[in-house]
Amino acid sequence: MTASDAIREGDVLREVVRTPDAVDLFQFSAAIWLTHRIHYDSPYTTEVENHPAMPVQGPLQAVYLAQLVRRDLERRRPSCLVQVRRYRFRHTAPAYVDQTLRCQGTVTEVDGDRVTCEVWAEVDGRQTTVGQVEVVLRENGSGTAG
C-alpha cells in the first residue's frame, strides 16, 4: 500500500486550532532554552519592547504546523507512522498570546510513501507562518499509528 491509496494531491488537511496562553509560551521557551523575555514577561514585553502582548514563538507555530500534517495523515492512514523528513517555515507576521491560530494546509505532492504539504497558520485571516512539510509514511504493522 502506498500513500496514494488514501492521500491525494490537492487534499485539504483537517484544520487544527490552537490558542496559546502565557503558560504555553513560558513552557515552550523553557523547553527550547529561548530566553528572550518577550515570550514570558508581559510587562517587559509591553513596556520595554512596545509589543501589544507577548508574541507566540515562531518555532511553536512551526510545531503546530508539523502536528497538523502528522495528525491528519495518521487519521487517513491509521496503520502508518508518519515521520517528518524535512520542513521549512517562514514567519510572516506576529501572533500574540491568547490569539487563536488556525493551522491549515494542503497536500501538494504524493510520491510513493512520501507526502509533501504546504501549510500555514493564520490569526483573523492574516497569515503568520507559512511552510512546507515532507513526511514519509511507514507501515507499523499494529494497525494503529501509536
Short mmCIF file of C-alpha atoms in Angstrom, two decimals:
data_model
loop_
_atom_site.label_atom_id
_atom_site.label_comp_id
_atom_site.label_asym_id
_atom_site.label_seq_id
_atom_site.Cartn_x
_atom_site.Cartn_y
_atom_site.Cartn_z
CA MET A 1 0.00 0.00 0.00
CA THR A 2 1.37 3.42 -0.90
CA ALA A 3 0.48 6.87 0.33
CA SER A 4 -1.51 7.47 -2.82
CA ASP A 5 -4.03 4.78 -1.77
CA ALA A 6 -5.62 7.21 0.71
CA ILE A 7 -3.91 10.55 0.18
CA ARG A 8 -4.06 12.62 -2.99
CA GLU A 9 -2.55 15.85 -4.25
CA GLY A 10 -4.96 18.69 -3.55
CA ASP A 11 -6.39 17.10 -0.41
CA VAL A 12 -7.14 19.69 2.26
CA LEU A 13 -5.79 18.88 5.71
CA ARG A 14 -8.16 18.95 8.67
CA GLU A 15 -7.69 22.33 10.37
CA VAL A 16 -6.08 22.46 13.81
CA VAL A 17 -6.95 25.39 16.07
CA ARG A 18 -4.64 26.49 18.89
CA THR A 19 -4.89 29.39 21.30
CA PRO A 20 -1.54 29.52 23.11
CA ASP A 21 -1.71 31.14 26.54
CA ALA A 22 1.03 32.58 28.76
CA VAL A 23 1.78 29.17 30.28
CA ASP A 24 2.24 27.63 26.81
CA LEU A 25 4.67 30.39 25.82
CA PHE A 26 6.63 30.06 29.07
CA GLN A 27 6.84 26.28 28.87
CA PHE A 28 7.90 26.30 25.23
CA SER A 29 10.56 28.93 25.93
CA ALA A 30 11.89 26.79 28.78
CA ALA A 31 11.84 23.62 26.69
CA ILE A 32 13.92 25.10 23.87
CA TRP A 33 16.04 27.40 26.04
CA LEU A 34 14.60 30.52 24.41
CA THR A 35 15.44 33.16 27.00
CA HIS A 36 14.10 36.30 25.36
CA ARG A 37 11.76 37.90 27.90
CA ILE A 38 9.17 38.95 25.33
CA HIS A 39 7.83 35.38 25.37
CA TYR A 40 7.22 35.10 29.12
CA ASP A 41 7.32 38.56 30.78
CA SER A 42 4.23 40.54 29.82
CA PRO A 43 5.14 43.88 31.49
CA TYR A 44 8.60 43.80 29.89
CA THR A 45 7.08 42.94 26.51
CA THR A 46 4.59 45.80 26.51
CA GLU A 47 6.50 48.48 28.44
CA VAL A 48 10.08 47.98 27.21
CA GLU A 49 9.75 46.24 23.83
CA ASN A 50 6.48 48.01 22.92
CA HIS A 51 4.66 44.92 21.67
CA PRO A 52 0.88 44.87 22.21
CA ALA A 53 1.26 41.50 24.00
CA MET A 54 3.69 38.57 24.28
CA PRO A 55 4.40 37.17 20.81
CA VAL A 56 3.97 33.47 20.10
CA GLN A 57 7.34 31.95 19.28
CA GLY A 58 7.87 31.20 15.61
CA PRO A 59 9.15 27.70 16.39
CA LEU A 60 5.98 26.97 18.39
CA GLN A 61 3.89 27.85 15.35
CA ALA A 62 6.13 25.53 13.31
CA VAL A 63 5.45 22.71 15.79
CA TYR A 64 1.70 23.28 15.45
CA LEU A 65 2.01 23.05 11.66
CA ALA A 66 4.07 19.85 11.76
CA GLN A 67 1.46 18.38 14.14
CA LEU A 68 -1.27 19.37 11.68
CA VAL A 69 0.31 17.26 8.94
CA ARG A 70 1.13 14.32 11.17
CA ARG A 71 -2.31 14.11 12.78
CA ASP A 72 -4.21 14.46 9.53
CA LEU A 73 -2.18 11.84 7.68
CA GLU A 74 -2.30 9.41 10.63
CA ARG A 75 -6.09 9.79 10.63
CA ARG A 76 -6.19 8.94 6.93
CA ARG A 77 -3.73 6.05 7.27
CA PRO A 78 -4.09 4.64 10.83
CA SER A 79 -1.74 1.74 10.08
CA CYS A 80 1.13 4.13 9.37
CA LEU A 81 3.67 6.03 11.38
CA VAL A 82 4.13 9.50 9.91
CA GLN A 83 7.77 10.58 10.12
CA VAL A 84 8.69 14.17 9.37
CA ARG A 85 11.55 14.04 6.88
CA ARG A 86 12.02 17.73 6.12
CA TYR A 87 10.32 21.00 6.94
CA ARG A 88 10.73 24.71 6.17
CA PHE A 89 8.93 27.64 7.73
CA ARG A 90 8.90 31.38 7.32
CA HIS A 91 7.24 33.71 9.77
CA THR A 92 5.40 36.50 8.00
CA ALA A 93 3.59 38.35 10.79
CA PRO A 94 3.39 38.19 14.58
CA ALA A 95 0.84 36.19 16.53
CA TYR A 96 0.25 37.12 20.15
CA VAL A 97 -0.63 35.29 23.34
CA ASP A 98 -4.31 34.30 23.61
CA GLN A 99 -4.93 34.82 19.89
CA THR A 100 -6.46 31.90 18.03
CA LEU A 101 -4.14 30.35 15.45
CA ARG A 102 -5.84 28.43 12.66
CA CYS A 103 -3.39 25.89 11.22
CA GLN A 104 -4.22 24.73 7.70
CA GLY A 105 -2.65 23.01 4.75
CA THR A 106 -2.97 21.04 1.55
CA VAL A 107 -1.23 18.01 0.10
CA THR A 108 0.91 19.22 -2.80
CA GLU A 109 2.79 16.06 -3.78
CA VAL A 110 2.50 12.32 -3.27
CA ASP A 111 5.44 10.18 -4.41
CA GLY A 112 5.16 6.60 -3.19
CA ASP A 113 5.25 6.82 0.59
CA ARG A 114 6.48 10.42 0.62
CA VAL A 115 3.94 13.19 1.05
CA THR A 116 4.61 16.93 0.83
CA CYS A 117 2.20 19.53 2.23
CA GLU A 118 2.05 23.30 2.06
CA VAL A 119 0.99 24.63 5.46
CA TRP A 120 0.19 27.97 7.08
CA ALA A 121 -1.04 29.50 10.31
CA GLU A 122 -3.46 32.42 10.43
CA VAL A 123 -4.81 34.83 13.02
CA ASP A 124 -8.05 36.53 11.97
CA GLY A 125 -7.40 35.62 8.32
CA ARG A 126 -3.84 37.04 8.34
CA GLN A 127 -1.04 34.54 7.72
CA THR A 128 1.58 34.46 10.46
CA THR A 129 3.64 31.47 9.33
CA VAL A 130 3.93 29.62 6.02
CA GLY A 131 5.86 26.49 5.26
CA GLN A 132 6.26 23.08 3.74
CA VAL A 133 6.39 19.70 5.47
CA GLU A 134 7.61 16.50 3.82
CA VAL A 135 6.83 13.22 5.56
CA VAL A 136 7.41 9.52 4.97
CA LEU A 137 4.64 7.04 5.78
CA ARG A 138 5.84 3.79 7.35
CA GLU A 139 3.57 0.81 7.91
CA ASN A 140 3.86 -0.05 11.59
CA GLY A 141 2.18 -3.45 11.44
CA SER A 142 -0.01 -2.94 14.51
CA GLY A 143 -2.99 -1.33 12.78
CA THR A 144 -2.64 1.93 14.68
CA ALA A 145 -0.20 4.78 14.46
CA GLY A 146 0.58 4.55 18.19
#
